[in-house]
């Protein structure tokens, strides 16, 4: 297994669990606001094979209000 695969998978899992928690009626919004960005920023580089060769996340359709 690649060195960052386990970290990537674990962080994605925690982000998913946080998203499920956020949908609960009793969810603590302050906790979600603090932890969500921290988890997202801590994502390591995706393991090889997650995205197709030549994939560029900055390419794609323009969204309303977005300038290129």
PDB file of C-alpha atoms in Angstrom, residues 1 6 8 18 20 22-23 27 38 48 50 57 59-60 62 65-66:
ATOM      1  CA  UNK A   1       0.000   0.000   0.000  1.00  0.00           C
ATOM      2  CA  UNK A   6      -4.248   4.822   4.617  1.00  0.00           C
ATOM      3  CA  UNK A   8      -6.189   9.563   2.692  1.00  0.00           C
ATOM      4  CA  UNK A  18     -18.885  14.439   9.701  1.00  0.00           C
ATOM      5  CA  UNK A  20     -23.644  12.361   8.226  1.00  0.00           C
ATOM      6  CA  UNK A  22     -24.125  17.402  10.145  1.00  0.00           C
ATOM      7  CA  UNK A  23     -27.467  16.073   8.859  1.00  0.00           C
ATOM      8  CA  UNK A  27     -25.680  18.364  15.391  1.00  0.00           C
ATOM      9  CA  UNK A  38      -9.519  21.239   9.418  1.00  0.00           C
ATOM     10  CA  UNK A  48      -2.174   7.077  -7.439  1.00  0.00           C
ATOM     11  CA  UNK A  50      -7.807   7.953  -7.651  1.00  0.00           C
ATOM     12  CA  UNK A  57      -9.098  19.942 -10.891  1.00  0.00           C
ATOM     13  CA  UNK A  59     -10.262  22.613 -15.576  1.00  0.00           C
ATOM     14  CA  UNK A  60     -13.955  22.210 -16.146  1.00  0.00           C
ATOM     15  CA  UNK A  62     -17.382  27.820 -15.667  1.00  0.00           C
ATOM     16  CA  UNK A  65     -20.215  34.288 -11.093  1.00  0.00           C
ATOM     17  CA  UNK A  66     -16.844  32.593 -11.622  1.00  0.00           C
TER      18      UNK A  66
END
